[in-house]
Tab-separated table of C-alpha atoms in Angstrom:
chain	number	residue	atom	x	y	z
H	1	UNK	CA	-41.225	-12.684	10.180
H	2	UNK	CA	-43.374	-9.386	11.753
H	3	UNK	CA	-40.899	-10.031	14.736
H	4	UNK	CA	-37.629	-9.238	12.335
H	5	UNK	CA	-39.995	-6.951	10.467
H	6	UNK	CA	-39.857	-5.124	14.036
H	7	UNK	CA	-35.718	-5.265	15.190
H	8	UNK	CA	-35.120	-3.997	12.075
H	9	UNK	CA	-37.719	-0.772	12.063
H	10	UNK	CA	-35.817	-0.132	15.181
H	11	UNK	CA	-32.564	-0.874	14.038
H	12	UNK	CA	-32.774	1.761	11.529
H	13	UNK	CA	-34.681	3.885	13.666
H	14	UNK	CA	-31.161	3.539	16.096
H	15	UNK	CA	-28.748	4.504	12.859
H	16	UNK	CA	-31.486	8.137	11.811
H	17	UNK	CA	-30.959	8.989	15.221
H	18	UNK	CA	-27.228	8.817	15.231
H	19	UNK	CA	-26.664	9.868	11.863
H	20	UNK	CA	-28.609	13.202	13.444
H	21	UNK	CA	-26.537	13.430	15.704
H	22	UNK	CA	-23.151	13.420	14.278
H	23	UNK	CA	-24.992	15.501	11.742
H	24	UNK	CA	-25.964	18.345	14.491
H	25	UNK	CA	-22.148	17.940	15.959
H	26	UNK	CA	-21.003	18.596	12.408
H	27	UNK	CA	-22.946	22.040	11.743
H	28	UNK	CA	-20.446	24.729	12.047
H	29	UNK	CA	-17.392	22.707	11.227
H	30	UNK	CA	-15.110	21.520	8.654
H	31	UNK	CA	-12.765	23.599	6.604
H	32	UNK	CA	-9.440	22.722	4.276
H	33	UNK	CA	-7.056	20.182	5.289
H	34	UNK	CA	-3.943	18.793	3.093
H	35	UNK	CA	-5.056	15.635	1.472
H	36	UNK	CA	-3.025	12.891	-0.429
H	37	UNK	CA	-3.518	9.952	-2.614
H	38	UNK	CA	-1.904	7.068	-1.164
H	39	UNK	CA	-2.386	3.110	-1.484
H	40	UNK	CA	-5.425	3.973	-3.438
H	41	UNK	CA	-7.208	5.927	-0.601
H	42	UNK	CA	-7.402	9.522	0.271
H	43	UNK	CA	-5.508	10.334	3.897
H	44	UNK	CA	-5.880	13.507	6.179
H	45	UNK	CA	-3.476	14.526	8.765
H	46	UNK	CA	-4.684	15.469	12.124
H	47	UNK	CA	-4.393	15.355	15.588
H	48	UNK	CA	-7.398	13.519	17.716
H	49	UNK	CA	-8.274	15.589	20.948
H	50	UNK	CA	-10.518	15.452	24.159
H	51	UNK	CA	-10.085	17.106	27.297
H	52	UNK	CA	-7.443	14.170	28.013
H	53	UNK	CA	-6.091	12.522	25.293
H	54	UNK	CA	-4.186	13.718	21.890
H	55	UNK	CA	-2.943	11.451	19.015
H	56	UNK	CA	-1.427	13.438	15.726
H	57	UNK	CA	-2.626	10.265	13.380
H	58	UNK	CA	-3.274	9.955	9.735
H	59	UNK	CA	-6.974	9.514	8.888
H	60	UNK	CA	-8.305	7.281	5.303
H	61	UNK	CA	-11.577	9.484	4.023
H	62	UNK	CA	-14.260	6.668	2.690
H	63	UNK	CA	-17.082	8.497	1.259
H	64	UNK	CA	-19.106	5.128	1.061
H	65	UNK	CA	-18.087	3.180	4.393
H	66	UNK	CA	-21.034	2.864	6.435
H	67	UNK	CA	-18.919	3.161	9.894
H	68	UNK	CA	-18.256	7.395	10.671
H	69	UNK	CA	-15.352	6.641	12.090
H	70	UNK	CA	-13.978	3.138	12.646
H	71	UNK	CA	-10.527	3.792	14.704
H	72	UNK	CA	-7.496	0.787	15.240
H	73	UNK	CA	-7.967	-1.215	18.025
H	74	UNK	CA	-4.784	-0.056	20.583
H	75	UNK	CA	-5.649	3.627	19.728
H	76	UNK	CA	-9.856	2.901	20.334
H	77	UNK	CA	-8.471	1.362	23.564
H	78	UNK	CA	-6.654	4.369	24.994
H	79	UNK	CA	-9.188	7.504	23.134
H	80	UNK	CA	-10.675	9.216	26.846
H	81	UNK	CA	-13.292	11.129	27.329
H	82	UNK	CA	-13.584	14.542	30.454
H	83	UNK	CA	-16.803	14.823	32.453
H	84	UNK	CA	-18.979	15.286	30.355
H	85	UNK	CA	-17.177	15.321	27.714
H	86	UNK	CA	-19.532	13.941	24.512
H	87	UNK	CA	-17.284	14.416	21.071
H	88	UNK	CA	-13.452	13.782	19.744
H	89	UNK	CA	-11.628	17.346	17.891
H	90	UNK	CA	-10.064	16.379	14.755
H	91	UNK	CA	-7.946	18.703	14.219
H	92	UNK	CA	-5.494	20.495	11.617
H	93	UNK	CA	-4.191	24.168	10.768
H	94	UNK	CA	-8.295	25.919	9.548
H	95	UNK	CA	-9.966	22.465	9.558
H	96	UNK	CA	-12.160	21.653	13.121
H	97	UNK	CA	-14.042	18.483	13.461
H	98	UNK	CA	-16.365	17.296	16.329
H	99	UNK	CA	-17.212	13.365	15.894
H	100	UNK	CA	-19.922	12.328	18.770
H	101	UNK	CA	-17.877	9.276	21.435
H	102	UNK	CA	-21.015	7.051	20.317
H	103	UNK	CA	-19.599	7.208	16.479
H	104	UNK	CA	-16.714	5.863	17.351
H	105	UNK	CA	-16.209	2.349	17.164
H	106	UNK	CA	-13.363	-0.528	16.346
H	107	UNK	CA	-11.977	-0.866	12.968
H	108	UNK	CA	-12.614	-4.427	12.141
H	109	UNK	CA	-9.664	-6.517	10.023
H	110	UNK	CA	-6.474	-5.398	9.393
H	111	UNK	CA	-6.499	-3.130	6.974
H	112	UNK	CA	-5.035	-0.012	9.361
H	113	UNK	CA	-2.258	-2.496	9.883
H	114	UNK	CA	-1.437	-3.709	6.904
H	115	UNK	CA	-1.426	-0.088	5.095
H	116	UNK	CA	0.670	1.710	8.200
H	117	UNK	CA	3.295	-0.968	7.130
H	118	UNK	CA	3.019	-1.150	4.426
H	119	UNK	CA	3.306	3.011	3.903
H	120	UNK	CA	5.628	4.019	6.281
H	121	UNK	CA	8.076	5.701	5.144
H	122	UNK	CA	5.198	8.589	2.531
H	123	UNK	CA	3.628	8.047	5.868
H	124	UNK	CA	6.527	9.939	7.654
H	125	UNK	CA	6.496	7.599	10.568
H	126	UNK	CA	2.779	8.531	11.370
H	127	UNK	CA	0.338	5.645	11.359
H	128	UNK	CA	-2.916	5.552	9.917
H	129	UNK	CA	-5.443	5.199	12.632
H	130	UNK	CA	-8.752	5.614	11.520
H	131	UNK	CA	-11.980	5.415	9.093
H	132	UNK	CA	-13.860	8.678	7.839
H	133	UNK	CA	-16.790	7.196	6.588
H	134	UNK	CA	-20.521	8.243	5.508
H	135	UNK	CA	-21.945	9.083	8.344
H	136	UNK	CA	-19.217	11.958	9.147
H	137	UNK	CA	-18.998	13.298	5.901
H	138	UNK	CA	-22.760	13.301	4.741
H	139	UNK	CA	-23.368	16.489	5.982
H	140	UNK	CA	-20.645	18.382	4.580
H	141	UNK	CA	-20.846	19.631	0.560
H	142	UNK	CA	-17.736	17.479	0.096
H	143	UNK	CA	-14.400	18.544	-1.954
H	144	UNK	CA	-11.086	16.880	-3.715
H	145	UNK	CA	-8.888	19.130	-5.674
H	146	UNK	CA	-5.658	15.940	-6.500
H	147	UNK	CA	-3.565	18.338	-8.159
H	148	UNK	CA	-4.250	21.013	-4.755
H	149	UNK	CA	-3.741	18.397	-2.185
H	150	UNK	CA	-6.316	19.528	-0.484
H	151	UNK	CA	-9.923	18.256	0.621
H	152	UNK	CA	-12.516	20.867	1.714
H	153	UNK	CA	-15.343	20.695	4.210
H	154	UNK	CA	-18.293	22.970	3.711
H	155	UNK	CA	-21.485	22.424	5.818
H	156	UNK	CA	-24.460	21.186	2.769
H	157	UNK	CA	-26.260	24.219	3.583
H	158	UNK	CA	-23.892	26.636	2.615
H	159	UNK	CA	-22.610	25.636	-0.846
H	160	UNK	CA	-25.041	25.263	-3.727
H	161	UNK	CA	-25.367	24.028	-7.745
H	162	UNK	CA	-25.728	27.824	-8.563
H	163	UNK	CA	-22.479	29.078	-6.284
H	164	UNK	CA	-20.765	25.780	-8.182
H	165	UNK	CA	-21.579	26.509	-11.710
H	166	UNK	CA	-19.474	30.081	-11.117
H	167	UNK	CA	-16.830	27.605	-10.767
H	168	UNK	CA	-16.005	24.244	-12.285
H	169	UNK	CA	-16.992	23.131	-15.572
H	170	UNK	CA	-20.124	20.692	-15.023
H	171	UNK	CA	-22.821	20.286	-12.671
H	172	UNK	CA	-24.686	16.735	-12.764
H	173	UNK	CA	-27.733	17.321	-10.030
H	174	UNK	CA	-30.899	14.816	-9.483
H	175	UNK	CA	-27.811	13.455	-7.386
H	176	UNK	CA	-29.455	10.880	-4.794
H	177	UNK	CA	-29.138	9.651	-1.714
H	178	UNK	CA	-29.890	5.764	-2.118
H	179	UNK	CA	-30.437	3.251	1.563
H	180	UNK	CA	-26.603	4.953	3.054
H	181	UNK	CA	-25.278	5.388	-0.698
H	182	UNK	CA	-24.659	7.729	-2.677
H	183	UNK	CA	-26.630	7.975	-6.386
H	184	UNK	CA	-25.213	9.935	-9.171
H	185	UNK	CA	-26.884	9.590	-12.749
H	186	UNK	CA	-25.222	9.194	-16.192
H	187	UNK	CA	-26.007	8.106	-19.087
H	188	UNK	CA	-24.835	5.419	-21.688
H	189	UNK	CA	-26.283	3.626	-24.600
H	190	UNK	CA	-27.560	6.411	-27.205
H	191	UNK	CA	-28.694	8.368	-24.042
H	192	UNK	CA	-30.344	5.805	-21.668
H	193	UNK	CA	-30.367	6.368	-17.883
H	194	UNK	CA	-28.720	5.016	-15.069
H	195	UNK	CA	-25.896	5.564	-12.140
H	196	UNK	CA	-22.775	5.838	-10.544
H	197	UNK	CA	-22.092	4.893	-6.860
H	198	UNK	CA	-19.805	7.741	-5.416
H	199	UNK	CA	-17.517	6.329	-3.480
H	200	UNK	CA	-13.294	7.744	-2.253
H	201	UNK	CA	-11.738	3.847	-2.189
H	202	UNK	CA	-9.801	2.146	-4.799
H	203	UNK	CA	-8.201	2.264	-7.679
H	204	UNK	CA	-10.282	0.812	-9.833
H	205	UNK	CA	-13.986	2.064	-12.208
H	206	UNK	CA	-15.699	-0.992	-12.138
H	207	UNK	CA	-18.398	-1.499	-14.969
H	208	UNK	CA	-21.827	-3.521	-14.195
H	209	UNK	CA	-20.599	-6.656	-16.469
H	210	UNK	CA	-24.142	-7.961	-17.334
H	211	UNK	CA	-24.472	-3.927	-18.674
H	212	UNK	CA	-21.353	-4.521	-20.588
H	213	UNK	CA	-22.823	-8.190	-21.892
H	214	UNK	CA	-25.677	-7.209	-22.673
H	215	UNK	CA	-23.926	-4.117	-24.994
H	216	UNK	CA	-21.807	-6.696	-26.323
H	217	UNK	CA	-18.313	-5.201	-24.440
H	218	UNK	CA	-17.126	-7.620	-22.226
H	219	UNK	CA	-14.017	-6.301	-21.987
H	220	UNK	CA	-15.633	-3.052	-20.263
H	221	UNK	CA	-14.703	-1.032	-23.964
H	222	UNK	CA	-17.985	1.196	-23.453
H	223	UNK	CA	-17.824	4.491	-25.571
H	224	UNK	CA	-20.275	6.696	-24.735
H	225	UNK	CA	-20.971	6.789	-21.069
H	226	UNK	CA	-20.993	10.840	-19.448
H	227	UNK	CA	-21.817	12.303	-16.466
H	228	UNK	CA	-25.664	13.068	-16.032
H	229	UNK	CA	-28.424	12.071	-17.352
H	230	UNK	CA	-29.442	13.839	-20.284
H	231	UNK	CA	-25.255	13.632	-20.910
H	232	UNK	CA	-23.158	16.663	-19.201
H	233	UNK	CA	-19.594	15.319	-19.635
H	234	UNK	CA	-18.245	13.044	-21.431
H	235	UNK	CA	-17.042	9.936	-18.882
H	236	UNK	CA	-15.975	7.151	-21.646
H	237	UNK	CA	-12.098	7.232	-22.085
H	238	UNK	CA	-10.413	8.790	-18.905
H	239	UNK	CA	-10.358	4.822	-17.671
H	240	UNK	CA	-10.313	2.061	-18.301
H	241	UNK	CA	-13.049	0.382	-17.020
H	242	UNK	CA	-12.973	-3.346	-14.820
H	243	UNK	CA	-16.615	-5.250	-16.238
H	244	UNK	CA	-17.018	-6.786	-12.818
H	245	UNK	CA	-20.893	-8.875	-11.199
H	246	UNK	CA	-22.649	-6.338	-8.946
H	247	UNK	CA	-24.126	-7.335	-6.199
H	248	UNK	CA	-27.307	-4.119	-6.024
H	249	UNK	CA	-28.207	-3.417	-2.341
H	250	UNK	CA	-30.049	-1.059	-3.123
H	251	UNK	CA	-33.751	-0.774	-3.899
H	252	UNK	CA	-33.512	1.065	-6.757
H	253	UNK	CA	-36.081	0.327	-9.689
H	254	UNK	CA	-35.706	0.902	-12.727
H	255	UNK	CA	-32.452	2.557	-13.159
H	256	UNK	CA	-30.097	0.863	-13.700
H	257	UNK	CA	-26.761	0.441	-11.494
H	258	UNK	CA	-23.744	1.724	-14.523
H	259	UNK	CA	-20.724	2.406	-12.371
H	260	UNK	CA	-18.740	1.399	-9.763
H	261	UNK	CA	-16.079	4.473	-9.700
H	262	UNK	CA	-12.810	5.202	-8.071
H	263	UNK	CA	-9.804	6.735	-7.859
H	264	UNK	CA	-8.274	6.225	-10.849
H	265	UNK	CA	-11.850	8.221	-12.253
H	266	UNK	CA	-11.428	10.919	-9.642
H	267	UNK	CA	-7.976	11.614	-9.338
H	268	UNK	CA	-8.468	13.321	-13.251
H	269	UNK	CA	-11.253	16.301	-11.091
H	270	UNK	CA	-11.037	18.566	-9.672
H	271	UNK	CA	-14.952	18.528	-8.074
H	272	UNK	CA	-17.623	18.545	-5.079
H	273	UNK	CA	-19.968	16.718	-4.168
H	274	UNK	CA	-23.575	17.449	-1.724
H	275	UNK	CA	-25.551	15.149	-1.717
H	276	UNK	CA	-28.229	17.278	0.305
H	277	UNK	CA	-27.871	20.135	-2.389
H	278	UNK	CA	-28.044	16.978	-4.577
H	279	UNK	CA	-25.293	17.949	-7.032
H	280	UNK	CA	-21.757	16.643	-8.083
H	281	UNK	CA	-19.784	19.740	-9.243
H	282	UNK	CA	-16.335	18.840	-11.868
H	283	UNK	CA	-13.556	20.681	-13.024
H	284	UNK	CA	-11.163	18.045	-15.338
H	285	UNK	CA	-7.810	18.442	-14.643
H	286	UNK	CA	-6.589	15.659	-17.145
H	287	UNK	CA	-6.847	15.122	-20.140
H	288	UNK	CA	-7.050	11.500	-19.764
H	289	UNK	CA	-6.453	8.792	-16.584
H	290	UNK	CA	-6.976	5.963	-19.933
H	291	UNK	CA	-4.220	3.319	-19.046
H	292	UNK	CA	-3.433	0.406	-21.675
H	293	UNK	CA	-1.831	-1.850	-19.637
H	294	UNK	CA	-5.642	-1.361	-17.240
H	295	UNK	CA	-7.982	-2.154	-19.952
H	296	UNK	CA	-5.726	-5.174	-20.578
H	297	UNK	CA	-5.585	-6.345	-17.560
H	298	UNK	CA	-9.527	-5.860	-16.517
H	299	UNK	CA	-10.491	-7.389	-20.086
H	300	UNK	CA	-8.616	-10.682	-18.873
H	301	UNK	CA	-9.510	-10.611	-15.760
H	302	UNK	CA	-13.107	-10.442	-16.705
H	303	UNK	CA	-12.766	-12.892	-19.317
H	304	UNK	CA	-10.768	-15.355	-16.194
H	305	UNK	CA	-8.864	-15.862	-19.181
H	306	UNK	CA	-6.208	-17.361	-17.666
H	307	UNK	CA	-3.504	-16.917	-21.266
H	308	UNK	CA	-4.934	-13.060	-21.745
H	309	UNK	CA	-3.481	-12.701	-18.447
H	310	UNK	CA	0.124	-14.467	-18.577
H	311	UNK	CA	0.023	-12.127	-21.836
H	312	UNK	CA	-0.882	-9.681	-19.945
H	313	UNK	CA	1.661	-10.422	-17.184
H	314	UNK	CA	4.471	-10.380	-19.349
H	315	UNK	CA	3.720	-7.418	-21.742
H	316	UNK	CA	3.471	-5.022	-18.772
H	317	UNK	CA	5.771	-7.212	-15.996
H	318	UNK	CA	5.546	-3.493	-13.574
H	319	UNK	CA	2.308	-2.778	-13.842
H	320	UNK	CA	0.403	-1.969	-10.821
H	321	UNK	CA	-1.773	-4.463	-11.076
H	322	UNK	CA	0.694	-7.586	-11.299
H	323	UNK	CA	-0.218	-8.712	-7.930
H	324	UNK	CA	-3.255	-8.821	-7.610
H	325	UNK	CA	-2.952	-10.483	-11.669
H	326	UNK	CA	-0.960	-13.128	-9.801
H	327	UNK	CA	-3.394	-13.835	-7.566
H	328	UNK	CA	-6.015	-13.933	-9.673
H	329	UNK	CA	-4.345	-16.672	-11.841
H	330	UNK	CA	-3.365	-18.869	-8.729
H	331	UNK	CA	-7.204	-19.323	-8.180
H	332	UNK	CA	-7.678	-20.127	-11.670
H	333	UNK	CA	-5.023	-22.772	-10.966
H	334	UNK	CA	-6.312	-23.707	-8.469
H	335	UNK	CA	-9.516	-24.570	-10.158
H	336	UNK	CA	-7.588	-26.431	-13.014
H	337	UNK	CA	-6.214	-27.886	-10.779
H	338	UNK	CA	-2.703	-26.860	-11.262
H	339	UNK	CA	0.358	-28.190	-9.982
H	340	UNK	CA	2.759	-26.994	-7.618
H	341	UNK	CA	4.918	-25.874	-9.545
H	342	UNK	CA	3.183	-24.199	-11.818
H	343	UNK	CA	1.310	-22.274	-8.626
H	344	UNK	CA	4.244	-20.820	-7.494
H	345	UNK	CA	5.673	-19.842	-10.614
H	346	UNK	CA	2.568	-17.385	-10.462
H	347	UNK	CA	3.539	-16.516	-6.718
H	348	UNK	CA	6.577	-15.015	-8.468
H	349	UNK	CA	5.019	-12.582	-10.758
H	350	UNK	CA	3.434	-10.899	-7.580
H	351	UNK	CA	6.073	-10.878	-5.752
H	352	UNK	CA	8.811	-10.143	-8.548
H	353	UNK	CA	7.236	-6.621	-7.154
H	354	UNK	CA	6.314	-6.912	-3.786
H	355	UNK	CA	9.331	-4.686	-1.874
H	356	UNK	CA	11.285	-7.154	0.657
H	357	UNK	CA	9.470	-5.740	3.778
H	358	UNK	CA	6.020	-6.847	2.033
H	359	UNK	CA	7.389	-10.542	0.646
H	360	UNK	CA	6.304	-12.113	3.473
H	361	UNK	CA	2.938	-10.509	3.854
H	362	UNK	CA	2.268	-11.398	0.018
H	363	UNK	CA	2.882	-15.133	0.123
H	364	UNK	CA	1.623	-15.956	3.075
H	365	UNK	CA	-1.380	-14.538	1.522
H	366	UNK	CA	-1.523	-16.626	-1.143
H	367	UNK	CA	-1.190	-19.633	1.870
H	368	UNK	CA	-3.389	-18.638	4.703
H	369	UNK	CA	-6.232	-19.421	2.361
H	370	UNK	CA	-5.777	-22.482	1.406
H	371	UNK	CA	-4.428	-23.985	4.409
H	372	UNK	CA	-8.425	-22.499	5.478
H	373	UNK	CA	-10.281	-24.645	2.233
H	374	UNK	CA	-11.677	-27.699	2.240
H	375	UNK	CA	-8.771	-28.222	-0.370
H	376	UNK	CA	-5.860	-28.129	2.266
H	377	UNK	CA	-5.004	-31.516	2.023
H	378	UNK	CA	-5.187	-32.501	-1.342
H	379	UNK	CA	-2.700	-29.214	-1.599
H	380	UNK	CA	-1.260	-30.237	0.986
H	381	UNK	CA	2.220	-29.761	-0.981
H	382	UNK	CA	1.379	-26.379	-2.081
H	383	UNK	CA	0.987	-25.075	1.152
H	384	UNK	CA	3.929	-26.458	2.445
H	385	UNK	CA	6.362	-24.851	-0.797
H	386	UNK	CA	4.232	-21.461	0.486
H	387	UNK	CA	5.275	-21.578	3.510
H	388	UNK	CA	8.676	-21.898	2.571
H	389	UNK	CA	8.367	-19.607	0.401
H	390	UNK	CA	7.457	-16.981	3.009
H	391	UNK	CA	9.247	-17.657	6.149
H	392	UNK	CA	11.833	-17.224	4.107
H	393	UNK	CA	11.609	-13.183	4.011
H	394	UNK	CA	10.615	-13.386	7.585
H	395	UNK	CA	14.067	-11.759	8.196
H	396	UNK	CA	13.390	-8.769	6.545
H	397	UNK	CA	9.504	-8.482	6.903
H	398	UNK	CA	7.271	-6.348	7.828
H	399	UNK	CA	5.301	-8.547	9.669
H	400	UNK	CA	7.394	-10.173	11.844
H	401	UNK	CA	4.371	-11.383	13.927
H	402	UNK	CA	3.457	-13.821	11.359
H	403	UNK	CA	6.133	-15.919	11.952
H	404	UNK	CA	4.230	-18.426	14.559
H	405	UNK	CA	1.204	-18.329	12.433
H	406	UNK	CA	3.059	-19.717	9.328
H	407	UNK	CA	5.393	-21.996	11.115
H	408	UNK	CA	1.676	-23.330	12.607
H	409	UNK	CA	0.395	-23.676	8.963
H	410	UNK	CA	3.617	-25.362	7.906
H	411	UNK	CA	3.920	-28.155	10.729
H	412	UNK	CA	0.406	-29.134	10.567
H	413	UNK	CA	1.074	-29.599	6.503
H	414	UNK	CA	4.390	-31.663	7.682
H	415	UNK	CA	2.613	-33.921	10.330
H	416	UNK	CA	-0.247	-34.533	7.408
H	417	UNK	CA	2.955	-35.184	4.753
H	418	UNK	CA	4.106	-37.613	6.846
H	419	UNK	CA	7.127	-35.462	8.050
H	420	UNK	CA	7.119	-35.997	11.927
H	421	UNK	CA	10.875	-35.064	12.105
H	422	UNK	CA	10.111	-31.401	10.717
H	423	UNK	CA	7.254	-31.000	11.930
H	424	UNK	CA	8.969	-30.787	15.579
H	425	UNK	CA	11.397	-28.521	15.018
H	426	UNK	CA	9.077	-26.049	13.341
H	427	UNK	CA	6.181	-26.118	16.093
H	428	UNK	CA	9.765	-26.171	18.581
H	429	UNK	CA	10.641	-22.828	16.322
H	430	UNK	CA	7.399	-21.348	16.866
H	431	UNK	CA	7.424	-21.981	20.375
H	432	UNK	CA	10.646	-19.505	20.834
H	433	UNK	CA	9.317	-16.804	18.860
H	434	UNK	CA	5.298	-16.258	18.867
H	435	UNK	CA	2.752	-14.808	21.057
H	436	UNK	CA	2.384	-16.382	24.722
H	437	UNK	CA	-1.222	-15.794	23.714
H	438	UNK	CA	-0.848	-19.043	21.336
H	439	UNK	CA	1.428	-20.885	23.999
H	440	UNK	CA	-1.346	-23.838	24.086
H	441	UNK	CA	-1.397	-24.376	20.410
H	442	UNK	CA	1.631	-24.552	20.568
H	443	UNK	CA	1.983	-27.738	23.125
H	444	UNK	CA	-0.667	-28.474	21.620
H	445	UNK	CA	0.972	-29.331	18.049
H	446	UNK	CA	4.256	-30.061	19.758
H	447	UNK	CA	2.628	-33.076	21.334
H	448	UNK	CA	0.538	-34.237	18.162
H	449	UNK	CA	4.582	-33.983	16.519
H	450	UNK	CA	6.183	-35.979	19.314
H	451	UNK	CA	2.958	-38.447	19.200
H	452	UNK	CA	4.036	-39.398	15.794
H	453	UNK	CA	7.534	-39.383	16.754
H	454	UNK	CA	7.068	-42.130	19.165
H	455	UNK	CA	8.192	-40.036	21.899
H	456	UNK	CA	5.260	-40.340	24.389
H	457	UNK	CA	6.180	-39.043	27.406
H	458	UNK	CA	7.294	-35.055	25.649
H	459	UNK	CA	3.845	-35.813	24.039
H	460	UNK	CA	1.763	-36.735	26.889
H	461	UNK	CA	3.949	-33.254	28.805
H	462	UNK	CA	2.992	-31.250	26.535
H	463	UNK	CA	-0.888	-32.293	26.107
H	464	UNK	CA	-0.537	-31.828	29.528
H	465	UNK	CA	0.650	-28.410	28.982
H	466	UNK	CA	-1.704	-27.627	26.980
H	467	UNK	CA	-4.960	-28.496	28.204
H	468	UNK	CA	-3.775	-26.917	31.787
H	469	UNK	CA	-6.258	-24.105	32.982
H	470	UNK	CA	-3.283	-21.546	33.167
H	471	UNK	CA	-2.684	-22.450	29.305
H	472	UNK	CA	-4.708	-20.275	27.162
H	473	UNK	CA	-6.060	-21.943	24.318
H	474	UNK	CA	-9.256	-22.702	22.690
H	475	UNK	CA	-11.682	-24.738	23.706
H	476	UNK	CA	-11.418	-27.199	20.301
H	477	UNK	CA	-6.994	-27.356	21.295
H	478	UNK	CA	-8.439	-27.959	25.189
H	479	UNK	CA	-10.971	-30.372	23.594
H	480	UNK	CA	-8.129	-32.367	21.278
H	481	UNK	CA	-5.310	-32.402	23.749
H	482	UNK	CA	-7.324	-34.102	26.366
H	483	UNK	CA	-8.058	-36.841	23.700
H	484	UNK	CA	-4.108	-36.593	23.398
H	485	UNK	CA	-3.496	-37.756	27.225
H	486	UNK	CA	-6.240	-40.799	27.052
H	487	UNK	CA	-4.505	-41.980	23.733
H	488	UNK	CA	-1.201	-42.175	25.520
H	489	UNK	CA	-1.624	-41.986	29.407
H	490	UNK	CA	-1.858	-46.437	28.388
H	491	UNK	CA	1.285	-46.234	26.666
H	492	UNK	CA	2.999	-45.110	29.696
H	493	UNK	CA	4.692	-46.773	32.245
H	494	UNK	CA	1.393	-46.447	35.376
H	495	UNK	CA	4.263	-45.435	37.938
H	496	UNK	CA	5.661	-42.934	35.086
H	497	UNK	CA	6.283	-39.108	37.730
H	498	UNK	CA	4.174	-37.613	34.989
H	499	UNK	CA	0.315	-39.428	35.741
H	500	UNK	CA	2.144	-39.000	39.700
H	501	UNK	CA	2.393	-35.410	39.110
H	502	UNK	CA	-1.408	-35.899	37.250
H	503	UNK	CA	-3.092	-37.533	40.097
H	504	UNK	CA	-1.773	-35.520	42.739
H	505	UNK	CA	-3.102	-32.469	40.672
H	506	UNK	CA	-6.489	-33.467	40.355
């Protein structure tokens, strides 16, 4: 325990040192830049530049992201610095940031790639390659004006609450940093003090479900929430609230964590937040962003009520939340043991509003988690139906690379269902239309299909190739291929050239 505390303490010291370096580099920088809300994210378009590198790109501005400057792996791989150069510049007309090279990290997960593919037309074919987060943004008074489509970064020391009062309708003080999150005071239930975290990612504004239920408002229709404690500006009614369980990672005893707001709320305001000076300034630009469709979906989702979700989908078939609702219904259907046909009808609800280039990706988002779950055997036919549906759109997909992974999953389930010939055809197709780095996996799966068909020489040859040191494959695949060779070897003629070649190679 003691040694673990030392490790944590050292990590915190490193984090503080890195954050301080980022903050120092942010001085005498910032400015105004065009910003837009797209795909429930805030984006800016700028040029990344060093002495030896330059790239025009879009950056996602995620105020609550713990990473300073998370960059797509392909762009990070090409990033280079001049001799002695220690910062990466983010440049646009009237805007400049310098990010320490040590603060640049690799973005994890497929978000940037998926976002670029999904919104390529709106992005004018300029990719999204960076997520810029809290360690960079904390050094500024951060301003957003969705109506004017402008983001403003002002060095924190150059802005204060008194100046903000001259330009905004309301100023909420006692904004605090807790851990690496910014907490804004709010009030509810007759003036009781609480807090909301500040972030700029996602659409929904989440309400602490435990508090909502304690208030007798499980559907989220709490009507006396306000910015500030004591109240400074009404919040209830500006957006529908989505009750969800909160797992509070912050040590902030005595203060209820009430809300996690999204862009659905913030897009109704011009705002400026300055944690260093401890304030959030707000100027309402809309009377309300409240959506009855949101409210109906949130209430049904919070209650995990399948009938209410179906009613919502029937009433609002083209709502922005339909895909999410279909995903929730699919999960509830699995828990309830709904038949495959009903589950596929649920998928079709979301598929009906999914653009053609995204249909394969959308359907595969149901297939992959199910295949990787402990239900993959009992719901093998459902996995097959999902994979077949996903492949029906692959010719027009913005993610054609999904083809091979879907085929590998489909072939595996065909084998499980005793459809060896279908599995063989699927794996054979995967061998011709795929990533050569998966060649060992494909050859191993072909070996399984040939073995199931009783074509032992073909199976042995496929396993040989999968097991070869020259063929890339995960260790588990190598081990399984060797086991396959052991099973089939006694079934071959002792004089078979495959065995002779193997002896020669040995």
